[in-house]
Structure formats: structure tokens, C-alpha cells
mmCIF file of N, CA and C and ligand atoms in Angstrom:
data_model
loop_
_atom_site.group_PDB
_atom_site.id
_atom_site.type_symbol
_atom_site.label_atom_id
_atom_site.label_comp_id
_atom_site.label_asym_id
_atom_site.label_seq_id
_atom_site.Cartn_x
_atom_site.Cartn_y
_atom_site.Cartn_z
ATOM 1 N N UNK A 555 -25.655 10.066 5.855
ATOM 2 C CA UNK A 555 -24.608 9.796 6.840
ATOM 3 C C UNK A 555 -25.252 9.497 8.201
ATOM 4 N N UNK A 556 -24.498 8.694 9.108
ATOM 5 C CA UNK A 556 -24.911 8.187 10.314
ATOM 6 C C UNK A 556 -23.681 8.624 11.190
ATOM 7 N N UNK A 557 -24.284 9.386 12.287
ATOM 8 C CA UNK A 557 -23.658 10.066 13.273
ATOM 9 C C UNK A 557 -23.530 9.133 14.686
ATOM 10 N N UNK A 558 -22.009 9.001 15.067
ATOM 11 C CA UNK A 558 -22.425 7.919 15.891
ATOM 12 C C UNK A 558 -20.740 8.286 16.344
ATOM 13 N N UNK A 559 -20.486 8.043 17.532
ATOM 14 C CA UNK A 559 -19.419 8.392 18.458
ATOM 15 C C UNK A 559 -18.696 6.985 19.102
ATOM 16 N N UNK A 560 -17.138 7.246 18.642
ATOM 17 C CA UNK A 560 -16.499 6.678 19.435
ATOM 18 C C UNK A 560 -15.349 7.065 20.013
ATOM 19 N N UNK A 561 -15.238 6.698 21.654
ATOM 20 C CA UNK A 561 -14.642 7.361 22.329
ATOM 21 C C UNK A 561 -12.779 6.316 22.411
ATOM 22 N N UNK A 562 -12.135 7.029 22.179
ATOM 23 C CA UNK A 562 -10.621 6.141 22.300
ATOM 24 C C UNK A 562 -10.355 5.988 23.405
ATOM 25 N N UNK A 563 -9.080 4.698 23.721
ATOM 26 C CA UNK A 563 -8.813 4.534 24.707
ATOM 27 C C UNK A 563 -8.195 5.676 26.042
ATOM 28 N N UNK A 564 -8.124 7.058 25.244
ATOM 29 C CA UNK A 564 -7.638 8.276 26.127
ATOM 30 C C UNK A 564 -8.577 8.675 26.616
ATOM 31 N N UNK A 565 -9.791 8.382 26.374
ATOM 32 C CA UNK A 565 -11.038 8.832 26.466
ATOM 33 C C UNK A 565 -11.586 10.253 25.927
ATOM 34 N N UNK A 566 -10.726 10.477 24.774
ATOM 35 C CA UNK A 566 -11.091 11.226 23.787
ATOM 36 C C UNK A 566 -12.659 10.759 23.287
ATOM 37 N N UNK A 567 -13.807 11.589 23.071
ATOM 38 C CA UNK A 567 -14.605 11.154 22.073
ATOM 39 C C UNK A 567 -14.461 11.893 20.985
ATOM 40 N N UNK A 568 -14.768 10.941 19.734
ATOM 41 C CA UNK A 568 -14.958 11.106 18.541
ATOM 42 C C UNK A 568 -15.903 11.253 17.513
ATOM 43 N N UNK A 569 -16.651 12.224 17.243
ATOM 44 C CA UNK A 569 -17.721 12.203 16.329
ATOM 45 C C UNK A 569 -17.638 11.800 15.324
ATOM 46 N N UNK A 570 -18.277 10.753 14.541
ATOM 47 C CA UNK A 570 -18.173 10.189 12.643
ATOM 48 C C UNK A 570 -18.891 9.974 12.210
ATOM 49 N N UNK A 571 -18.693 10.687 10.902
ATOM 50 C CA UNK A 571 -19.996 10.258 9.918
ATOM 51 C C UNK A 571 -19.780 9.088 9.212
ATOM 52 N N UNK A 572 -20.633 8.100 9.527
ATOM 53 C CA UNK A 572 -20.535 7.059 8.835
ATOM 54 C C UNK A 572 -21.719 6.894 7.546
ATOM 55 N N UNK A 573 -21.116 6.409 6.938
ATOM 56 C CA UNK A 573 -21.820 6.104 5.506
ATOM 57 C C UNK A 573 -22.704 5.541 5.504
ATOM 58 N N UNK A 574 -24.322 5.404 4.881
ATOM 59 C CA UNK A 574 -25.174 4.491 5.354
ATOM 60 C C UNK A 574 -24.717 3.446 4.496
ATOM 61 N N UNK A 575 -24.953 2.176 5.192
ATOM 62 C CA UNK A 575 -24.313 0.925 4.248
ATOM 63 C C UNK A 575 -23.218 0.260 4.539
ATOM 64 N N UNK A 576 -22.295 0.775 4.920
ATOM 65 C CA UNK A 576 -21.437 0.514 5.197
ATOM 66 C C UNK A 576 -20.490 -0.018 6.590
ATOM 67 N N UNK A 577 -19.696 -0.791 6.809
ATOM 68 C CA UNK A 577 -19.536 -0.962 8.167
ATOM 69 C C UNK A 577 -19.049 -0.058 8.611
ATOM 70 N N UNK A 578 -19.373 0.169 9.918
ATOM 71 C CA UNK A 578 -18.761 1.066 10.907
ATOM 72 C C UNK A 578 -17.273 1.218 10.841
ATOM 73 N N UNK A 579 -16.484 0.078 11.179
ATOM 74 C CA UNK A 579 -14.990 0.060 11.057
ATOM 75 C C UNK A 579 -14.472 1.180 9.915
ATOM 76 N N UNK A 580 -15.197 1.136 8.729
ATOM 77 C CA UNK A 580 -14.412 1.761 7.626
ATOM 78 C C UNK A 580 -14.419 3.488 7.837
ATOM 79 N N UNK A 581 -15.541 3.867 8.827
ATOM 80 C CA UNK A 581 -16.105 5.313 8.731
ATOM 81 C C UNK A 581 -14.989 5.751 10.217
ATOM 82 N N UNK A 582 -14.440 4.325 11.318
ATOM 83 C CA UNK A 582 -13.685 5.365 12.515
ATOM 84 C C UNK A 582 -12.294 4.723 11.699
ATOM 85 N N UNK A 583 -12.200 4.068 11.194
ATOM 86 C CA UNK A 583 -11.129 3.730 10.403
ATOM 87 C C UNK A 583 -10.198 4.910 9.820
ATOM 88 N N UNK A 584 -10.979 5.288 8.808
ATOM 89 C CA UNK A 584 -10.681 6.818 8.020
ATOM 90 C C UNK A 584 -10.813 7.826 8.842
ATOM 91 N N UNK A 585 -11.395 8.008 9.721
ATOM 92 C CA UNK A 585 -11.520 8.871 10.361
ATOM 93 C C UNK A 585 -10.098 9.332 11.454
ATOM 94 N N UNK A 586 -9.617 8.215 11.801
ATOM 95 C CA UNK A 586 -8.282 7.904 12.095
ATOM 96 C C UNK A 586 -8.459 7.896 13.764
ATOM 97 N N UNK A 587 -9.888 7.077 13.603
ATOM 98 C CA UNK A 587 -9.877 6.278 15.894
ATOM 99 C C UNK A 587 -8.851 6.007 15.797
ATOM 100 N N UNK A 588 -8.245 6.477 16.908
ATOM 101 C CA UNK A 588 -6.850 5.269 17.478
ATOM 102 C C UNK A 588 -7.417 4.365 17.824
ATOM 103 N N UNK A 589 -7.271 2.783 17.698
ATOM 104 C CA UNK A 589 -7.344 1.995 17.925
ATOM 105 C C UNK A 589 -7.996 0.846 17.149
ATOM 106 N N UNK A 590 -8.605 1.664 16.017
ATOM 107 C CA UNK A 590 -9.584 0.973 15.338
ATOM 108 C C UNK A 590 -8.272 0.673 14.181
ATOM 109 N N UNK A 591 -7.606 -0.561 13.915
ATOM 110 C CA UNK A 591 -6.832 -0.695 13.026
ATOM 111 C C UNK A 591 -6.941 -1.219 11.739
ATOM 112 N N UNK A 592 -7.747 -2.785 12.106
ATOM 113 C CA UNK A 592 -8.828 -3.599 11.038
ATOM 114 C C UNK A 592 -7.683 -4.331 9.947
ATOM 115 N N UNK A 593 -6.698 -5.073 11.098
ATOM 116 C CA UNK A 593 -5.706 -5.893 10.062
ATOM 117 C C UNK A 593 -6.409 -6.226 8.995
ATOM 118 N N UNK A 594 -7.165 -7.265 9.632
ATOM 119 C CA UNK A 594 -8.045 -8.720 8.588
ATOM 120 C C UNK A 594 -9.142 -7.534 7.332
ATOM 121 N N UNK A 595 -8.878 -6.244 7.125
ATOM 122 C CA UNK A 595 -9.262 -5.744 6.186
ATOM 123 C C UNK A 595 -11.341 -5.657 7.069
ATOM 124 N N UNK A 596 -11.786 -5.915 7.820
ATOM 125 C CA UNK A 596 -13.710 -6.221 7.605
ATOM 126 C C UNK A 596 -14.182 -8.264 7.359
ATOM 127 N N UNK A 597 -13.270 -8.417 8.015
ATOM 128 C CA UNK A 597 -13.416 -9.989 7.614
ATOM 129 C C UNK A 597 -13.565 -10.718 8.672
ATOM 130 N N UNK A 598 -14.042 -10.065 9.829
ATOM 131 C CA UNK A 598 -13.940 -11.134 11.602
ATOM 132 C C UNK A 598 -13.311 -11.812 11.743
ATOM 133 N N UNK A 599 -11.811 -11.437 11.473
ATOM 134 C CA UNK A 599 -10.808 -12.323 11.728
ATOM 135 C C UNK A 599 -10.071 -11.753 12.748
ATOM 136 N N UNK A 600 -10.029 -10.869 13.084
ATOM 137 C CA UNK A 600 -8.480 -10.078 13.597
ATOM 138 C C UNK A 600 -8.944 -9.506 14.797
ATOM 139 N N UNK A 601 -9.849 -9.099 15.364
ATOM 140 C CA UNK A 601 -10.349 -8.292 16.607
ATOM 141 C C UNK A 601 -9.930 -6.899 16.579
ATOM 142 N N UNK A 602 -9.361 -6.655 15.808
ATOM 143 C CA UNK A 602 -8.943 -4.831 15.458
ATOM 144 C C UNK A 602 -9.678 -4.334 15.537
ATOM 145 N N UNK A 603 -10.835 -4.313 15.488
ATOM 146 C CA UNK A 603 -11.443 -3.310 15.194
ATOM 147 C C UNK A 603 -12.999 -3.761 16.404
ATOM 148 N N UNK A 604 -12.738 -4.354 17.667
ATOM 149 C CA UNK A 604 -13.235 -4.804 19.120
ATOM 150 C C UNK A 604 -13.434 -3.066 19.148
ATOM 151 N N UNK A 605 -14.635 -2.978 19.668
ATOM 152 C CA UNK A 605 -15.303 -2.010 20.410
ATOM 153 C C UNK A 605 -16.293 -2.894 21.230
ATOM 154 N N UNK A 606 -16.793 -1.860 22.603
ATOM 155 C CA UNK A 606 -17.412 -2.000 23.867
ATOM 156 C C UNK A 606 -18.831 -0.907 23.203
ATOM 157 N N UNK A 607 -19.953 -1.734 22.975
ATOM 158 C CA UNK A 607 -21.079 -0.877 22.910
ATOM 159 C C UNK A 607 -21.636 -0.238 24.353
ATOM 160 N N UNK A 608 -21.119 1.220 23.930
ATOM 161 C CA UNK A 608 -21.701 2.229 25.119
ATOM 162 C C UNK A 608 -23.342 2.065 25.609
ATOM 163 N N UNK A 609 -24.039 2.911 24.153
ATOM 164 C CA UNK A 609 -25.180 2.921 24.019
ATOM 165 C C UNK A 609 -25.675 3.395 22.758
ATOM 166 N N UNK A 610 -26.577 2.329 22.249
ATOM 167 C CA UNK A 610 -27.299 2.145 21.217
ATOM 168 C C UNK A 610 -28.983 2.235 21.116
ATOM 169 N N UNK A 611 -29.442 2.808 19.828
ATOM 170 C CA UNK A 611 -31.162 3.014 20.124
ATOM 171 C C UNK A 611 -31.758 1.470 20.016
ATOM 172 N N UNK A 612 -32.320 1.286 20.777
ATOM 173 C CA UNK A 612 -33.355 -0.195 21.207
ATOM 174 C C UNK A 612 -33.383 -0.702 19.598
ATOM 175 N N UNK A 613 -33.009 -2.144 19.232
ATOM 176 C CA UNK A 613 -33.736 -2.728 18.217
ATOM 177 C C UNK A 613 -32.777 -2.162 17.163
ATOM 178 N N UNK A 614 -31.520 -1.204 16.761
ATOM 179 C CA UNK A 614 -30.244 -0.863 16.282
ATOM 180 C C UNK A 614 -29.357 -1.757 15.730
ATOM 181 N N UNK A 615 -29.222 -2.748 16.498
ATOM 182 C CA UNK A 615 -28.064 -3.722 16.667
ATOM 183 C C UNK A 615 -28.596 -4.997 16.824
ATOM 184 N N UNK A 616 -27.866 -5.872 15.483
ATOM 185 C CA UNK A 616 -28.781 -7.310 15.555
ATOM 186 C C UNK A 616 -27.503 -8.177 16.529
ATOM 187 N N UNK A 617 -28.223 -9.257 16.651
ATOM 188 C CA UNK A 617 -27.137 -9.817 17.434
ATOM 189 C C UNK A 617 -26.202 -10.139 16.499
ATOM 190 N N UNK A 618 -24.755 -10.386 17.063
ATOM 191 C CA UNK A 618 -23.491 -10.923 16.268
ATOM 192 C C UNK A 618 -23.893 -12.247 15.611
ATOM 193 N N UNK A 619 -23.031 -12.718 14.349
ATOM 194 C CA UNK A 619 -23.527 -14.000 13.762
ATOM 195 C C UNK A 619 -22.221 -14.522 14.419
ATOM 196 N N UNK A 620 -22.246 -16.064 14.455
ATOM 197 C CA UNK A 620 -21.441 -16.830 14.934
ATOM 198 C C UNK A 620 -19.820 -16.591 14.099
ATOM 199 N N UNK A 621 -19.587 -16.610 13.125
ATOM 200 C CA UNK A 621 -17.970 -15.992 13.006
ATOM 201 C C UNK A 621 -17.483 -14.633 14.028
ATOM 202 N N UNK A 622 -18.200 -13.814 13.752
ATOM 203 C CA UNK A 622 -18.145 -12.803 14.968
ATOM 204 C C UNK A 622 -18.317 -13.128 16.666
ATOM 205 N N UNK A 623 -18.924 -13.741 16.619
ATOM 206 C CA UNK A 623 -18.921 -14.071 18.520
ATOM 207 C C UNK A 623 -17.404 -14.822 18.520
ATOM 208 N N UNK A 624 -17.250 -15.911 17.926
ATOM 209 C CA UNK A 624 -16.003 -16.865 17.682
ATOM 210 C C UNK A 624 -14.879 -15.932 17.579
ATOM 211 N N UNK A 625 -14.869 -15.004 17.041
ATOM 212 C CA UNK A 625 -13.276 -14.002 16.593
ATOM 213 C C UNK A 625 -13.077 -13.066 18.499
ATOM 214 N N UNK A 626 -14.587 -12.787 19.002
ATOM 215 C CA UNK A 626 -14.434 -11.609 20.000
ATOM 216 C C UNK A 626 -14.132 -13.283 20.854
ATOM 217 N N UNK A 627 -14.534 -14.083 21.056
ATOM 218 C CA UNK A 627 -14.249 -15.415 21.792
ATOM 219 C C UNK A 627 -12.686 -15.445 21.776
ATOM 220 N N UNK A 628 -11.840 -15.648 20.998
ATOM 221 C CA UNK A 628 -10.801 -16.406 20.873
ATOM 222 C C UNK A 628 -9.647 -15.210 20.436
ATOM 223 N N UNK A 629 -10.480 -14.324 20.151
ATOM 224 C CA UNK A 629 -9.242 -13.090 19.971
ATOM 225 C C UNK A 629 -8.813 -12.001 20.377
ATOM 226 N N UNK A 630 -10.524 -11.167 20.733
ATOM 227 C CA UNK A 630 -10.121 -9.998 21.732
ATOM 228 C C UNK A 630 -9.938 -9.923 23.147
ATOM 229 N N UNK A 631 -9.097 -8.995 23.219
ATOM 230 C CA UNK A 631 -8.881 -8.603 23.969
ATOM 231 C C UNK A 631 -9.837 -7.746 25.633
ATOM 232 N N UNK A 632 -9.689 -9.193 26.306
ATOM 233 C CA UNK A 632 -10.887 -8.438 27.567
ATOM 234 C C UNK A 632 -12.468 -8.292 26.784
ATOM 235 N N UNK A 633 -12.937 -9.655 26.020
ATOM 236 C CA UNK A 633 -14.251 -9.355 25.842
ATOM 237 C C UNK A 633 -15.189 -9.463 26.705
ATOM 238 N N UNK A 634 -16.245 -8.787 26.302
ATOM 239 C CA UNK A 634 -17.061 -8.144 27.684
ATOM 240 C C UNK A 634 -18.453 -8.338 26.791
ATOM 241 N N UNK A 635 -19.788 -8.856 27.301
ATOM 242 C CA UNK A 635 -21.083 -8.974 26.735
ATOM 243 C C UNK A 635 -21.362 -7.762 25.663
ATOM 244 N N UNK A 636 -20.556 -6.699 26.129
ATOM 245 C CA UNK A 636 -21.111 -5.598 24.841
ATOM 246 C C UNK A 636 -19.946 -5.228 23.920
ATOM 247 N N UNK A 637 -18.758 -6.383 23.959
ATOM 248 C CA UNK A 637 -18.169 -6.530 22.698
ATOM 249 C C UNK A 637 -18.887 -6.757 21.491
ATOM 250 N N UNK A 638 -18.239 -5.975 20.731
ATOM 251 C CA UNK A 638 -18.583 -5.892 18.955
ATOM 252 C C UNK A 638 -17.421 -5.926 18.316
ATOM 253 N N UNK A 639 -17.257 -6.423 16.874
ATOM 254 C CA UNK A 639 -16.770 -6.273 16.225
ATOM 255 C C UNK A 639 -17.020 -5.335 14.838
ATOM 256 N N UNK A 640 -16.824 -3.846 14.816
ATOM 257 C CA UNK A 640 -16.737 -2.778 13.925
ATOM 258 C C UNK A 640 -17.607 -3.199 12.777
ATOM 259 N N UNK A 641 -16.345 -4.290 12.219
ATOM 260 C CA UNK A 641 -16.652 -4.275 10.729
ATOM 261 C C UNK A 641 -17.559 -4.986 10.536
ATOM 262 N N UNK A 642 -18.068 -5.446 11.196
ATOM 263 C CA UNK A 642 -19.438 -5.998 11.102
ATOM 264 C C UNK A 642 -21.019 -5.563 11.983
ATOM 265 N N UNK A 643 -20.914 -4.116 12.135
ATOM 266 C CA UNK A 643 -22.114 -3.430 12.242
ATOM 267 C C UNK A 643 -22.468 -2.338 10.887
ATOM 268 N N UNK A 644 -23.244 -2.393 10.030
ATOM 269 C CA UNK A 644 -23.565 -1.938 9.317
ATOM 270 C C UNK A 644 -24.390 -0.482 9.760
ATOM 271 N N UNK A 645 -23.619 0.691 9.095
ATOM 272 C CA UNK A 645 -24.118 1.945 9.467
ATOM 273 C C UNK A 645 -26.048 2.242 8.890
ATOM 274 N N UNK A 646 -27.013 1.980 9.906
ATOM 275 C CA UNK A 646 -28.341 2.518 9.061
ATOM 276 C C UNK A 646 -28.478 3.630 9.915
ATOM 277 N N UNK A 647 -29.587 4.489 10.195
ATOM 278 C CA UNK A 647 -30.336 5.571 10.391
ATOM 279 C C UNK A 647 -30.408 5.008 11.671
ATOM 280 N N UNK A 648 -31.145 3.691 12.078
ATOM 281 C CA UNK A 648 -31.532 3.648 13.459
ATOM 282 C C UNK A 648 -30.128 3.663 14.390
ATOM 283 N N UNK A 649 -28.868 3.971 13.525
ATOM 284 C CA UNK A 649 -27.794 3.887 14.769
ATOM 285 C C UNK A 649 -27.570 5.187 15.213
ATOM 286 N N UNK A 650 -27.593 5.970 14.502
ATOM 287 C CA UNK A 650 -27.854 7.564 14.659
ATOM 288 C C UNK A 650 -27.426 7.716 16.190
ATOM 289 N N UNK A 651 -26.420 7.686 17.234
ATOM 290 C CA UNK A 651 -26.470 8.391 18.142
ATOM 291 C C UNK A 651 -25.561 7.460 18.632
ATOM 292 N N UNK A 652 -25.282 6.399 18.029
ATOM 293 C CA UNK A 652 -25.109 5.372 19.059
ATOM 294 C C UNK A 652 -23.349 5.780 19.561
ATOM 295 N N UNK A 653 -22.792 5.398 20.530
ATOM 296 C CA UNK A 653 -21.953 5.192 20.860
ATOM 297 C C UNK A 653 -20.936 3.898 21.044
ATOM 298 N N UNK A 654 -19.872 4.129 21.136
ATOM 299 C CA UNK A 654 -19.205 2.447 21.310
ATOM 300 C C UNK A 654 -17.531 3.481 21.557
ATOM 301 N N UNK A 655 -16.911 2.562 22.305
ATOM 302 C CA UNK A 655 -15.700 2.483 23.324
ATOM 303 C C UNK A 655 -14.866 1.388 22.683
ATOM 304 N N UNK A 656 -13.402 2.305 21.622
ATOM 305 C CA UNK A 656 -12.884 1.348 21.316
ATOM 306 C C UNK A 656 -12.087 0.563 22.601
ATOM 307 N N UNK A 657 -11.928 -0.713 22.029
ATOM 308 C CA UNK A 657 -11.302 -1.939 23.501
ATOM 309 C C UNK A 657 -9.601 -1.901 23.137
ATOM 310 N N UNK A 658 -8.762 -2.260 24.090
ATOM 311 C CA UNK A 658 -7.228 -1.519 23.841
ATOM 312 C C UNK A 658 -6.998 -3.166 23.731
ATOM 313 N N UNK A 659 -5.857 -3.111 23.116
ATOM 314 C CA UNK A 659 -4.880 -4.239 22.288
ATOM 315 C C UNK A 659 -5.784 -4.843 21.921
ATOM 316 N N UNK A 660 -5.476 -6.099 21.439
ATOM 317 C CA UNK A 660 -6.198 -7.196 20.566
ATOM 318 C C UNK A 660 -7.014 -8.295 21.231
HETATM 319 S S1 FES B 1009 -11.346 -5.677 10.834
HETATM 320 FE FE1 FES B 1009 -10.623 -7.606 11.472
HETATM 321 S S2 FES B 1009 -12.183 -8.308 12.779
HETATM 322 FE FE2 FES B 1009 -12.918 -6.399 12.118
#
């Protein structure tokens, strides 16, 4: 499991174990983040699941592939250089700590 915090728009933080392997979205998903909803199911379609990377360990986080920049482009809500899209960060070991700030509406 990969331990990694996200804080809701109340500014609640949230501790979750995320699964190694797996995208992030599915681990604050279940976990029941407010905000993390994930219409489009993990498919970079929908911006549901837009988080603001707090802070991450150096070399953690690859850059977004172009369907993902294009969805936080044209869909979320108030994107900001350290927009992400959830379902497409894959939980490994080097995220271990990381943080991220879900982003409010779509
Ligand atoms: S769940 Fe739809 S973009 Fe991530």
C-alpha cells in the first residue's frame, strides 16, 4: 500500500492507502474524498477526479500524456500548472507521502 494524502475542499485532510498499481482516483474514490467523483469511470475524460499536486517526492510523477493535459485544458475546473488528473497517476512506493488538493467543481 501507498500512503499518500488528500486534503478536500473543507480542508479536511485525508489519509489513503492506495494500492500499488493502481490509480490513485480508485484508492480516494473508495475511500469516499469528497470531491473525487470519476464520472468517465479512469478514462481522462471528465475532470472528476482534478486534483492540485501539493507535494510530491522528486522524480514520483511523470509528466501528464497528452489526453490528460487536453481533458485538465478544456475541462477542469480553475486548472493550475500542478493540475492532475487522479486516474491517471499510478500508485508506486516512490509516491509514499505525496500529497494533492482535491480542485472544487469540474
Ligand atoms: S475519472 Fe474522469 S478524468 Fe479521471
Amino acid at each position: 500500500m501507498v500512503k499518500v494524502t488528500f486534503i478536500e475542499a473543507s480542508g479536511t485532510e485525508r489519509q489513503i492507502d492506495a494500492k500499488e498499481g493502481e490509480p490513485l482516483m480508485y484508492a480516494a474514490r473508495d475511500a469516499g474524498v469528497e470531491g473525487i467523483i470519476a464520472e468517465c469511470g479512469g478514462s481522462a475524460m471528465c475532470a472528476t477526479c482534478h486534483c492540485y499536486v501539493i507535494d510530491a517526492p522528486d522524480g514520483s510523477l511523470k509528466d501528464p500524456l497528452s489526453d490528460e493535459a487536453d481533458t485538465i485544458e478544456f475541462m477542469a475546473n480553475e486548472p493550475q500548472d500542478n493540475s492532475r488528473l487522479t486516474c491517471q497517476i499510478t500508485a508506486t512506493p516512490a509516491l509514499e507521502g505525496a500529497v494533492f488538493k482535491v480542485a472544487t467543481g469540474r
